Amino acid sequence: MCGIFGYLGYRDAAPVVLAGLERLAYRGYDSAGVAVIDGAGRMEVRKSAGKLANLTQLLEREPLSGTCGLGHTRWATHGVPSDANAHPHVDGTGEVVVVHNGIVENYIELKARLTAGGHEFTSATDTEIIPHLIQELLARGHSLPEAVRLAAAELRGAHAIACMHAGSPETMIALRIGNAGGVSVGFGSGEMFVASDLPALLPLTTSVAPLEPGQMAIVTPEGCEMLELDGTRIDAVRQTVAMSPIAAAKGGHRHFMLKEIMEQPESAMSCLRSRLTFTPPSVTLDELPFGPADIERVVFLGMGTTQYATRVGARMMEQLARLPATAEDASEFRYRDPVVDATTLAVGVSQSGETADTIEAMHLARQGGARTLAITNVAGSQAERGAEATLLMHAGPEIGVASTKTFVNSMLVMYLLAAHLGHARGALTDADAAAHVDAASRLPALLGEALDLNQGIYERFAASYARARRFLFLGRGLLDPIAREGALKLKEISYIHAEGMAAAEMKHGPIALIDDETPVVAIALRDALYEKMLGNISEVKARGGVVIALATAGDDAIEALVDDVLWVPPCPPLLAPMLAAVPMQLFAYHMAVHLGNDVDQPRNLAKSVTVE
Ligand code: F6R
């Protein structure tokens, strides 16, 4: 969370930094700011609460000039989103400027010490103590790199930090402590860049050096020096990233989210490309560095929407590979001393590849001896760098903050992994494997059908249901996680409270919520649990509830039982979660549009959650 972008070179820094921040806005958009040092060593800061457009307007009114600049787009942790709390933060002399991603866990204690020493603070943030700490060390005669290094040693927690000093206008320092989101240096010709993640650098350079935890970079327009935070000099590990710049265009759609929902047939196709073999039929995953005999248990790690995808993945793994599999909330896993060993495969799933809890949970599993695999949409991300091997989702860039196509592609990759391991372990016969290859190959076309169904219905539903105060979402089996995801999609972009659960769970408490103002979305596809779902629907109807069913196209019988229906095309059983996700996404999308919400940047959220 929070985006950092820095520039040193020969161009006017502010527009370069602003464009970099635009590419990072998905990391947070509560407020933004930029600091520029001019040739005479004068530093000026502009910052503004709200989205980046506010900062752009401020810079139009009050431009900055200089070739060395540092910017930040914020997701608030300490202190409300406001001009004062926006980064960059400066020290009392106005000479040291800092942008920061992370939480200074001991900031109260540090602030008290600095305040007692005469420092005055103007914000409610934890970050503001950092420039003050650096200034105090500069005043004691330390060089800028040394002052930054010593200040960093005082901070508890995980951090990515970049800073400048007006007295050294051609130097920027970037450092990383733990996993609070990455920070990378980008190499240009006569110019250098610093950014929170690689995609933000790619329009400018593909030559990059991502910092590992405990590393610091001293960057000038000509290059960079790297050191460990204990002061040891190291060589910068430069790599060339083979990835094209993000084509951030809505392609005629009103929102990125809608574009990304509509792209799902194509993104599923990209995910399958070269992974399905037809003669003989099998799933080929050349990326895997372990054999089927090496693994006795699979632990999936993820958060949010992605964690719901892993719940589907774990069920698929048990069903197809007959391996015990669990889907873990990574934030809980990392603090509970879990049992893992060399026969455990820990699969960290993260579309961004930057989620702090998922990265740390993978790290913990690796320390416990587990084999590690990342499933991510971002090549070169921390998830990829921290795992033995990676299966890329190949969904293409996802800009909308609410995950859609990466949700479907995560499930698809886990389906392929389960089928591959199942076949390799002998849990699936050749004929079974062939059936799964055939099913997977039909997904792109079926996603296309799912997108075509229900034309015009979503808008009508939005008009009639947008005033509901809360929703319940019910599902069973592989569709229980889709009910949870449907509820999450609705609440994150429409701001209507929604709860998703296993349908049978409703009787154990939530049924008390049923009334005619609490619509229930029941996923009742024609699968092995269909009749059980009909029973749950009857229980809701018997209590005067309103039911919207998600049903298999052609199931005329269900129409008589419920108030409204959204259709899903008939499909092989293991594709059902991927197809049922589509109407859930479109339902939430149209509700949010009807309510006039900012669909692509919903309030309080960020696309990559780099603080725990
Ligand atoms: C919701 C959403 C989030 C993410 C979660 C994990 O639409 O996108 O719940 O799924 O923050 O993100 P990644 O997959 O990047 O680790």
PDB file of N, CA and C and ligand atoms in Angstrom, residues 303-306 349-353 355 358 401-403 488-489 492 607 609, ligand 1:
ATOM      1  N   MET A 303      -5.161 -13.879   0.646  1.00  0.00           N
ATOM      2  CA  MET A 303      -5.996 -12.943   1.393  1.00  0.00           C
ATOM      3  C   MET A 303      -7.164 -12.477   0.524  1.00  0.00           C
ATOM      4  N   GLY A 304      -8.255 -12.122   1.151  1.00  0.00           N
ATOM      5  CA  GLY A 304      -9.384 -11.484   0.470  1.00  0.00           C
ATOM      6  C   GLY A 304      -9.964 -12.347  -0.627  1.00  0.00           C
ATOM      7  N   THR A 305     -10.236 -11.699  -1.746  1.00  0.00           N
ATOM      8  CA  THR A 305     -10.773 -12.410  -2.910  1.00  0.00           C
ATOM      9  C   THR A 305      -9.884 -13.598  -3.260  1.00  0.00           C
ATOM     10  N   THR A 306      -8.584 -13.368  -3.190  1.00  0.00           N
ATOM     11  CA  THR A 306      -7.650 -14.428  -3.560  1.00  0.00           C
ATOM     12  C   THR A 306      -7.756 -15.589  -2.583  1.00  0.00           C
ATOM     13  N   VAL A 349      -0.748 -17.469  -3.136  1.00  0.00           N
ATOM     14  CA  VAL A 349      -1.493 -16.956  -4.287  1.00  0.00           C
ATOM     15  C   VAL A 349      -1.734 -15.463  -4.067  1.00  0.00           C
ATOM     16  N   SER A 350      -1.334 -14.663  -5.035  1.00  0.00           N
ATOM     17  CA  SER A 350      -1.473 -13.216  -4.897  1.00  0.00           C
ATOM     18  C   SER A 350      -1.427 -12.596  -6.284  1.00  0.00           C
ATOM     19  N   GLN A 351      -2.525 -11.976  -6.687  1.00  0.00           N
ATOM     20  CA  GLN A 351      -2.503 -11.400  -8.038  1.00  0.00           C
ATOM     21  C   GLN A 351      -1.407 -10.330  -8.147  1.00  0.00           C
ATOM     22  N   SER A 352      -1.282  -9.497  -7.119  1.00  0.00           N
ATOM     23  CA  SER A 352      -0.273  -8.429  -7.154  1.00  0.00           C
ATOM     24  C   SER A 352       1.118  -8.972  -6.893  1.00  0.00           C
ATOM     25  N   GLY A 353       1.185 -10.068  -6.153  1.00  0.00           N
ATOM     26  CA  GLY A 353       2.482 -10.604  -5.739  1.00  0.00           C
ATOM     27  C   GLY A 353       3.130  -9.753  -4.663  1.00  0.00           C
ATOM     28  N   THR A 355       1.239  -8.727  -1.576  1.00  0.00           N
ATOM     29  CA  THR A 355       0.477  -8.684  -0.321  1.00  0.00           C
ATOM     30  C   THR A 355       1.358  -9.114   0.850  1.00  0.00           C
ATOM     31  N   THR A 358       0.679 -12.439   2.729  1.00  0.00           N
ATOM     32  CA  THR A 358       0.910 -13.642   1.919  1.00  0.00           C
ATOM     33  C   THR A 358       2.410 -13.886   1.755  1.00  0.00           C
ATOM     34  N   VAL A 401      -9.557  -1.804  -8.846  1.00  0.00           N
ATOM     35  CA  VAL A 401      -9.115  -2.269  -7.529  1.00  0.00           C
ATOM     36  C   VAL A 401      -9.786  -3.588  -7.141  1.00  0.00           C
ATOM     37  N   ALA A 402     -11.040  -3.757  -7.537  1.00  0.00           N
ATOM     38  CA  ALA A 402     -11.714  -5.025  -7.222  1.00  0.00           C
ATOM     39  C   ALA A 402     -11.241  -6.098  -8.208  1.00  0.00           C
ATOM     40  N   SER A 403     -10.689  -7.179  -7.684  1.00  0.00           N
ATOM     41  CA  SER A 403     -10.164  -8.245  -8.551  1.00  0.00           C
ATOM     42  C   SER A 403     -11.302  -8.966  -9.266  1.00  0.00           C
ATOM     43  N   LEU A 488     -18.287 -10.161  -1.019  1.00  0.00           N
ATOM     44  CA  LEU A 488     -17.152  -9.227  -0.924  1.00  0.00           C
ATOM     45  C   LEU A 488     -17.187  -8.223  -2.078  1.00  0.00           C
ATOM     46  N   LYS A 489     -17.443  -8.708  -3.290  1.00  0.00           N
ATOM     47  CA  LYS A 489     -17.498  -7.795  -4.452  1.00  0.00           C
ATOM     48  C   LYS A 489     -18.564  -6.735  -4.209  1.00  0.00           C
ATOM     49  N   GLU A 492     -17.514  -4.208  -1.378  1.00  0.00           N
ATOM     50  CA  GLU A 492     -16.367  -3.321  -1.607  1.00  0.00           C
ATOM     51  C   GLU A 492     -16.654  -2.221  -2.621  1.00  0.00           C
ATOM     52  N   LYS A 607      -5.157  -1.528  -4.180  1.00  0.00           N
ATOM     53  CA  LYS A 607      -5.079  -2.779  -4.933  1.00  0.00           C
ATOM     54  C   LYS A 607      -4.030  -3.723  -4.375  1.00  0.00           C
ATOM     55  N   VAL A 609      -1.984  -4.704  -0.923  1.00  0.00           N
ATOM     56  CA  VAL A 609      -2.038  -4.428   0.507  1.00  0.00           C
ATOM     57  C   VAL A 609      -0.686  -4.809   1.113  1.00  0.00           C
TER      58      VAL A 609
HETATM   59  C1  F6R B   1     -10.901  -7.631  -3.595  1.00  0.00           C
HETATM   60  C2  F6R B   1      -9.480  -7.854  -3.728  1.00  0.00           C
HETATM   61  C3  F6R B   1      -8.702  -8.179  -2.511  1.00  0.00           C
HETATM   62  C4  F6R B   1      -7.461  -8.997  -2.869  1.00  0.00           C
HETATM   63  C5  F6R B   1      -6.559  -9.156  -1.648  1.00  0.00           C
HETATM   64  C6  F6R B   1      -5.321  -9.970  -1.982  1.00  0.00           C
HETATM   65  O1  F6R B   1     -11.489  -7.431  -4.849  1.00  0.00           O
HETATM   66  O2  F6R B   1      -8.935  -7.716  -4.779  1.00  0.00           O
HETATM   67  O3  F6R B   1      -9.460  -8.810  -1.522  1.00  0.00           O
HETATM   68  O4  F6R B   1      -7.854 -10.250  -3.342  1.00  0.00           O
HETATM   69  O5  F6R B   1      -6.167  -7.891  -1.202  1.00  0.00           O
HETATM   70  O6  F6R B   1      -4.626  -9.385  -3.032  1.00  0.00           O
HETATM   71  P1  F6R B   1      -3.528 -10.150  -3.845  1.00  0.00           P
HETATM   72  O7  F6R B   1      -4.192 -11.182  -4.684  1.00  0.00           O
HETATM   73  O8  F6R B   1      -2.844  -9.105  -4.659  1.00  0.00           O
HETATM   74  O9  F6R B   1      -2.605 -10.781  -2.844  1.00  0.00           O
END
